[in-house]
XYZ file of C-alpha atoms in Angstrom:
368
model
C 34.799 -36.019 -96.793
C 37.453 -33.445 -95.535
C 39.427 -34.389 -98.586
C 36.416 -34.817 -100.573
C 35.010 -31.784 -101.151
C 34.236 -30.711 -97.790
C 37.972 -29.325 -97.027
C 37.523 -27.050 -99.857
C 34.195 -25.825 -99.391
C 35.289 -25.238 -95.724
C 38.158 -23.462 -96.473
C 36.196 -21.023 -99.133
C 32.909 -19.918 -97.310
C 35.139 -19.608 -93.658
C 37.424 -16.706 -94.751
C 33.668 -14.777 -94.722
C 32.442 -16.121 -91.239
C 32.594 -14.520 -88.242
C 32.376 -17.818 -86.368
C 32.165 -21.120 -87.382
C 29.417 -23.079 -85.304
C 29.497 -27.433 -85.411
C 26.428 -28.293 -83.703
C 26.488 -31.738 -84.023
C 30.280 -31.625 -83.000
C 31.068 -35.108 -81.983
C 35.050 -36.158 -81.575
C 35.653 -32.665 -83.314
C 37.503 -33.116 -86.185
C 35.643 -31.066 -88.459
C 36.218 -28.439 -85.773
C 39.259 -28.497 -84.917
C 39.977 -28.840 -89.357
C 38.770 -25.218 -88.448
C 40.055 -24.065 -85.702
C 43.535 -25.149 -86.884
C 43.871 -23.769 -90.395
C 41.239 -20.748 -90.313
C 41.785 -17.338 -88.325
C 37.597 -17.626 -86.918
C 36.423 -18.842 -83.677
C 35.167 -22.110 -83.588
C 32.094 -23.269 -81.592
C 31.607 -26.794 -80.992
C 27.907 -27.977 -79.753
C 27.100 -31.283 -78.309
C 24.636 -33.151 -75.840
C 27.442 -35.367 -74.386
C 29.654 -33.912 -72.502
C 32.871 -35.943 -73.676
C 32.888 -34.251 -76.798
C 33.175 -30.413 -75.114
C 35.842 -31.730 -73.203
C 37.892 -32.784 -76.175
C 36.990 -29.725 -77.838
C 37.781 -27.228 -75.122
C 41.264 -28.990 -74.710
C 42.501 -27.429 -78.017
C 40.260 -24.506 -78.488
C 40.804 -22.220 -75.194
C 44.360 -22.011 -76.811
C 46.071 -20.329 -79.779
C 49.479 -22.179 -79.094
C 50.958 -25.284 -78.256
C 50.923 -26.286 -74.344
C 55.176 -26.464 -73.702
C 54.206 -26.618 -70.029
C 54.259 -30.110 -69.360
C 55.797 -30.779 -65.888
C 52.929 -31.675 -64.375
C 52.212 -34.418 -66.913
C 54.424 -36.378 -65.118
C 53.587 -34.701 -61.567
C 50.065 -36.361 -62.061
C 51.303 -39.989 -63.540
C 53.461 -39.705 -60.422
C 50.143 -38.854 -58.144
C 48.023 -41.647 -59.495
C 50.930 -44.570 -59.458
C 51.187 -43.427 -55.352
C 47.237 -43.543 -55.728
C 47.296 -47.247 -56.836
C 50.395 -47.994 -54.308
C 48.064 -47.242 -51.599
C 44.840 -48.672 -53.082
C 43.168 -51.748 -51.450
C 42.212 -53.339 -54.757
C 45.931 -53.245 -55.903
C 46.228 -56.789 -54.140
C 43.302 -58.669 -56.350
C 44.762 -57.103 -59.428
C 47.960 -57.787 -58.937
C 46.656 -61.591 -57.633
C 44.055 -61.460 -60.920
C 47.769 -60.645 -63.012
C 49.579 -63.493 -61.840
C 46.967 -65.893 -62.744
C 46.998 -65.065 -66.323
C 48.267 -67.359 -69.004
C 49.745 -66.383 -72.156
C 46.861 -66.167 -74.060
C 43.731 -64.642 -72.345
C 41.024 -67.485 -71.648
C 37.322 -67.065 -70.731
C 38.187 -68.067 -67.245
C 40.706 -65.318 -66.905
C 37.804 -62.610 -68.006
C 34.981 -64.575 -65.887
C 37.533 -64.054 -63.020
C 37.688 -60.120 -63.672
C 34.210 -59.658 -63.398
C 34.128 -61.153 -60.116
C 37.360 -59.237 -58.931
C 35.639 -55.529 -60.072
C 32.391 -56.489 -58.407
C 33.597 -57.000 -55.150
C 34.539 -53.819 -53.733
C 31.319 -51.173 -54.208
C 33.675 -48.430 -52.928
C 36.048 -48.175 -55.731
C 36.070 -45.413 -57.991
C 33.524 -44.278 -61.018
C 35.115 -47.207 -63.668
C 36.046 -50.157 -61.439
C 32.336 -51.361 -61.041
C 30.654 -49.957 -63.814
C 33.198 -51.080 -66.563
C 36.161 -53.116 -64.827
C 35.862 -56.834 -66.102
C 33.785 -55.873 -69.191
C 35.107 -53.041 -71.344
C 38.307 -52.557 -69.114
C 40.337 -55.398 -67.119
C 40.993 -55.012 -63.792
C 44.395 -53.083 -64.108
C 42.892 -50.663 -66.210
C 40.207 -49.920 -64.514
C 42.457 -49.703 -61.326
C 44.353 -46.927 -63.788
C 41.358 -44.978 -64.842
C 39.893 -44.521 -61.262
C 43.725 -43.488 -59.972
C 44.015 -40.527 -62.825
C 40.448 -39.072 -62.530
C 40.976 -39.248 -58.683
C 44.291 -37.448 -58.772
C 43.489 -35.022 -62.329
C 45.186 -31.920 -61.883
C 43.820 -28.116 -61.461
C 45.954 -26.897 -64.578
C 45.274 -27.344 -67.765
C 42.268 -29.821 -66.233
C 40.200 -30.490 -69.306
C 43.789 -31.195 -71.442
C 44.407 -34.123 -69.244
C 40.678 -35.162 -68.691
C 40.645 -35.562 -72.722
C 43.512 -37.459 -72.886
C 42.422 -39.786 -70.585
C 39.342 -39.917 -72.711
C 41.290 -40.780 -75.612
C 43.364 -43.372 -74.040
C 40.673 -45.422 -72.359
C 38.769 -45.369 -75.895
C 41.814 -46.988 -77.339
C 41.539 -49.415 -74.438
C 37.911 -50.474 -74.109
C 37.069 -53.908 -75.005
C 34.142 -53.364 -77.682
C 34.032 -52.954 -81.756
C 34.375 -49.102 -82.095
C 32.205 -47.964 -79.645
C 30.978 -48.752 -76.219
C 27.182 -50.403 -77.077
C 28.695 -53.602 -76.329
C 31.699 -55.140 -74.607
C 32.822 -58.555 -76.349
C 31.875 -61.122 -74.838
C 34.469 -63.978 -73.721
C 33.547 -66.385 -76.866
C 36.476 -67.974 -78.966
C 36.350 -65.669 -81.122
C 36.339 -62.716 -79.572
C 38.481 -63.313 -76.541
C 41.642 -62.230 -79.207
C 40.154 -59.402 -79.694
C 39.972 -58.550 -75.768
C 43.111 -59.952 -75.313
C 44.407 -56.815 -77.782
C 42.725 -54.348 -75.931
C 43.304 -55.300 -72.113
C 46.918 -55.629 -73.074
C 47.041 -50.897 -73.672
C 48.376 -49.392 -70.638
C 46.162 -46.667 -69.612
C 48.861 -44.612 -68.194
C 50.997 -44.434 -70.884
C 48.347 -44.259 -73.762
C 47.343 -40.930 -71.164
C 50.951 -39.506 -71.779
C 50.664 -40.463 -75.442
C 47.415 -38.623 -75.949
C 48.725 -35.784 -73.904
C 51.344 -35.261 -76.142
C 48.826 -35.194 -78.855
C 46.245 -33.021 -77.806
C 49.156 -30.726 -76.359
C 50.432 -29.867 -80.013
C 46.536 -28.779 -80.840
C 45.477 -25.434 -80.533
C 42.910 -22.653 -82.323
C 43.881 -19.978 -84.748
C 41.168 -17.507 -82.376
C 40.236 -19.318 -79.362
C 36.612 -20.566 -79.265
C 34.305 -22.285 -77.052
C 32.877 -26.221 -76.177
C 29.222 -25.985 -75.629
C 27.504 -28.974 -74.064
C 23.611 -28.502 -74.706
C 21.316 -29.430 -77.926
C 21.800 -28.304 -81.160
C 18.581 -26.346 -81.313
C 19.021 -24.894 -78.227
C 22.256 -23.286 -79.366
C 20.218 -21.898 -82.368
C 17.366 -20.462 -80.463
C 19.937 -18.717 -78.096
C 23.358 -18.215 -79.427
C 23.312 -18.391 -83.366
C 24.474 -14.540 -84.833
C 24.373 -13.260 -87.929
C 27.374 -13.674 -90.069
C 28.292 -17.798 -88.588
C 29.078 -20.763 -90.662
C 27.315 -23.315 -89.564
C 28.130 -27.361 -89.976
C 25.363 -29.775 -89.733
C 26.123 -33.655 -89.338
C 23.500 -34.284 -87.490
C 22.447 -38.138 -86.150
C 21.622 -40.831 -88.754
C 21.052 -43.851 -86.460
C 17.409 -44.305 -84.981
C 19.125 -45.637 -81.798
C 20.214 -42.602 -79.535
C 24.219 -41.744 -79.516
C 24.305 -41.750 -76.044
C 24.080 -45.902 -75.832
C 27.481 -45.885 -78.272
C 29.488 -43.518 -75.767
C 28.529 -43.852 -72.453
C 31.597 -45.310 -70.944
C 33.767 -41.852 -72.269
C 30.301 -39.892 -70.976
C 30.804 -41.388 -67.137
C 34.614 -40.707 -67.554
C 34.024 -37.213 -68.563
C 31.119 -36.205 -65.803
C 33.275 -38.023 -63.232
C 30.397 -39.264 -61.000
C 29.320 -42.916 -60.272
C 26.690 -44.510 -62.132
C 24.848 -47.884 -61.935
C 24.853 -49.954 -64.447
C 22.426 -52.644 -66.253
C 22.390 -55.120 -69.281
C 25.225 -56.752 -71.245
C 25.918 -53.225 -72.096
C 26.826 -51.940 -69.068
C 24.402 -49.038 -69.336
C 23.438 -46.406 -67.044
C 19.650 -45.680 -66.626
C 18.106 -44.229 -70.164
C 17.137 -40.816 -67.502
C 20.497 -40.403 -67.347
C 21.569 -40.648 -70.826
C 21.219 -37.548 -73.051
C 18.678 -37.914 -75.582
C 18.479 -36.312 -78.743
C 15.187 -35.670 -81.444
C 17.370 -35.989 -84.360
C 17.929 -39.878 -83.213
C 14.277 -40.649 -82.528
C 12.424 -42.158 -85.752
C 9.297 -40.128 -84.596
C 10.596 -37.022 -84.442
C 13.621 -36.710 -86.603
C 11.997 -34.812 -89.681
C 10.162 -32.113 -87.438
C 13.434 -32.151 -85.405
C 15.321 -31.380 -88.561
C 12.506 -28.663 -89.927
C 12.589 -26.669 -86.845
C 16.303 -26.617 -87.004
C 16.017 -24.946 -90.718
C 13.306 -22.525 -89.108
C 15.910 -21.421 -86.525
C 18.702 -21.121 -88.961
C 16.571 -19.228 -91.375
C 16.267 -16.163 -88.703
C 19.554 -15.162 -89.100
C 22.069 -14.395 -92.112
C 23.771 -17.100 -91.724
C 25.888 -20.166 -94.607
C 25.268 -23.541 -93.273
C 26.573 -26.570 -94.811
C 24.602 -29.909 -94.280
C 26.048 -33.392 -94.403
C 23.971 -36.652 -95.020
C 23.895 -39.848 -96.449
C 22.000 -40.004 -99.694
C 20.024 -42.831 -98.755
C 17.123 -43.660 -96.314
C 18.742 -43.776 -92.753
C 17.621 -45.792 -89.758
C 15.962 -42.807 -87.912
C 14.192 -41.980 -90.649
C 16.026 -39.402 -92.267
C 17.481 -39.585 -95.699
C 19.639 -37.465 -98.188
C 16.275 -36.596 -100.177
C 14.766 -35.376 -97.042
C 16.951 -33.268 -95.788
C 17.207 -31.892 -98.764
C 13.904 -31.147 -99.461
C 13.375 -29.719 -96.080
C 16.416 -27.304 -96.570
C 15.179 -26.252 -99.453
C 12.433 -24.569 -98.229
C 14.445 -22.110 -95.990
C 17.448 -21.458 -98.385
C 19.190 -21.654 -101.688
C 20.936 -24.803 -102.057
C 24.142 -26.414 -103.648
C 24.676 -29.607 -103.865
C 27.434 -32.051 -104.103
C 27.743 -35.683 -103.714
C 30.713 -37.854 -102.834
C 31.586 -41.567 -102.155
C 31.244 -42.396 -98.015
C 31.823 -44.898 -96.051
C 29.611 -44.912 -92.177
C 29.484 -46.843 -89.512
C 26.494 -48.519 -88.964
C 26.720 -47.945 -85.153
C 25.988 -51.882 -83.588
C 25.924 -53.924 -86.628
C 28.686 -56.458 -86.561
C 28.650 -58.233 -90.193
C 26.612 -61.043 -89.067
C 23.316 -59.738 -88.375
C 24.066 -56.522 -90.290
C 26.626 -55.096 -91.591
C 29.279 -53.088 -89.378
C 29.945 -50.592 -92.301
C 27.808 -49.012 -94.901
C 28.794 -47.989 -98.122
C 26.873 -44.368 -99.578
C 26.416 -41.119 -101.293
C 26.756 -38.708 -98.799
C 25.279 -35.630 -99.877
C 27.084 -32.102 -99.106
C 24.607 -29.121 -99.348
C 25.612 -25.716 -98.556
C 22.732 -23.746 -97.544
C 22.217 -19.205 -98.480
C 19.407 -17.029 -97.683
């Protein structure tokens, strides 16, 4: 939608902000479009606590990080980490026994390997043998027990980003595949990225990023944020949840990566306790329209431009295009556009439903 439309409108109602405000901030990139181009602060707002920490690793700065000796300082720390680790011996001896092409034995046999030592670190039990093999689980645990003091949250997101380039599941972490024919290829693929070097890569990556103004990564609800920090004069972006199953089931192996801390685990999903998973209105088929109403309420006490984002059509948590914008309506003046979009359908996997949906996604941008 960024080239769509939304880029433009962006780029016109920011240069009369005082702060630009994504409360349903997600990987960011509608922030950091932002924080990159436009001289405003950017705040980015989000339950999970993987998406601050991508956002704060390019918005606490207004240039690129050249400091990058200790890049290599802490790839050196965790390789010594792994040298010395008691589970380097049943990876290495879970290595050797692979065959060219990965076989349902081979993933059977890394399930048993990560379950055997309840000591390890916060990935090897949780996720070792299902999203991540063996060695890369071995690799996780090493560089969050060995992450650096400087520029912490840098290399904590890039270690986000490499591990979900590595994880074993279709686009998000609902589901690891399972060891069938036809998916074993597909695991095959993904156990085969190196977790330490994908780290470098993405530290080279977010390491180029930085703010115009340096902002701030919130990690709390979106309504929250309005009730206590919305000011007169911010821009505020709205993409808020469309799926009626909570966000928190699609990310939770990057959420126990970013908080650091040991969870148990349950299902064919690997899922920590639902207490223990942030859970949003806006994703609850109940509550999603007052959830959305009170959010215009909030907005509407300020003098504030928002611009909303939605599919057109009727949306699993029971929000649709016509909805929202009937409920926006009520608070503010409205534009409207509409453009072509393409969603995913979070869990659907073309047999039982489709993985991708094809929409109108409507772009409103809302004026007292």
């Amino acid at each position: 939608m960024l080239m769509c439309g939304l880029g433009e409108i962006l780029a016109h109602e920011a240069c009369h902000a005082t702060r630009f405000v994504d409360l349903f901030s997600g990987s960011g990139m509608v922030s950091y479009y932002v924080a990159s181009r436009f001289a405003v602060p950017v705040h980015t707002v989000d339950l999970q606590r993987f998406s601050s920490i991508l956002s704060s690793s390019y918005l606490c700065r207004t240039n690129p990080l050249e400091d990058k000796d200790f890049l290599d300082e802490w790839l050196g720390n965790a390789q010594r980490y792994i040298d010395r680790s008691p589970l380097r011996v049943a990876v290495t001896e879970w290595l050797s026994g692979l065959s060219a092409r990965l076989r349902k034995m081979d993933v059977l046999a890394a399930r048993r390997v990560c379950s055997q030592v309840e000591s390890a670190g916060v990935v090897w039990n949780a996720y070792g043998g299902h999203y991540l093999s063996p060695l890369q689980a071995m690799q996780t645990d090493a560089l969050l027990a060995t992450l650096p003091v400087h520029y912490r949250n840098e290399c904590l997101a890039s270690l986000i980003m490499a591990v979900s380039k590595a994880v074993a599941s279709p686009g998000h972490t609902a589901q690891p595949f399972q060891p069938t024919r036809t998916s074993l290829p597909y695991i095959d693929v993904a156990w085969s990225v190196d977790v330490m070097r994908n780290t470098a890569d993405s530290f080279g990556e977010i390491s180029r990023r930085h703010a115009q103004v340096v902002g701030e990564a919130w990690c709390c609800g979106a309504q929250d944020f309005v009730d206590r920090n919305l000011e007169d004069g911010d821009l505020v972006f709205i993409d808020p949840p469309y799926s009626g199953v909570q966000y928190s089931r699609f990310y939770h192996v990057l959420e126990t990566i970013a908080n650091q801390k040991r969870v148990n685990v349950f299902g064919k999903g690997r899922y920590p306790p639902i207490t223990e998973r942030p859970q949003s209105a806006f994703s609850n088929k109940g509550t999603s329209v007052d959830a959305f109403e009170l959010l215009m309420k909030g907005l509407a006490t300020k003098r504030i431009t928002a611009i909303v984002t939605f599919p057109k059509s009727l949306c699993s948590n029971g929000l649709s295009g016509e909805v929202v914008k009937e409920l926006t309506s009520a608070y503010f003046n409205v534009k409207e556009l509409v453009v072509d979009s393409t969603f995913s359908t979070l869990g659907g996997n073309n047999d039982i439903r489709d993985a991708r949906k094809y929409t109108n996604e409507l772009i409103l941008v809302l004026k007292k």
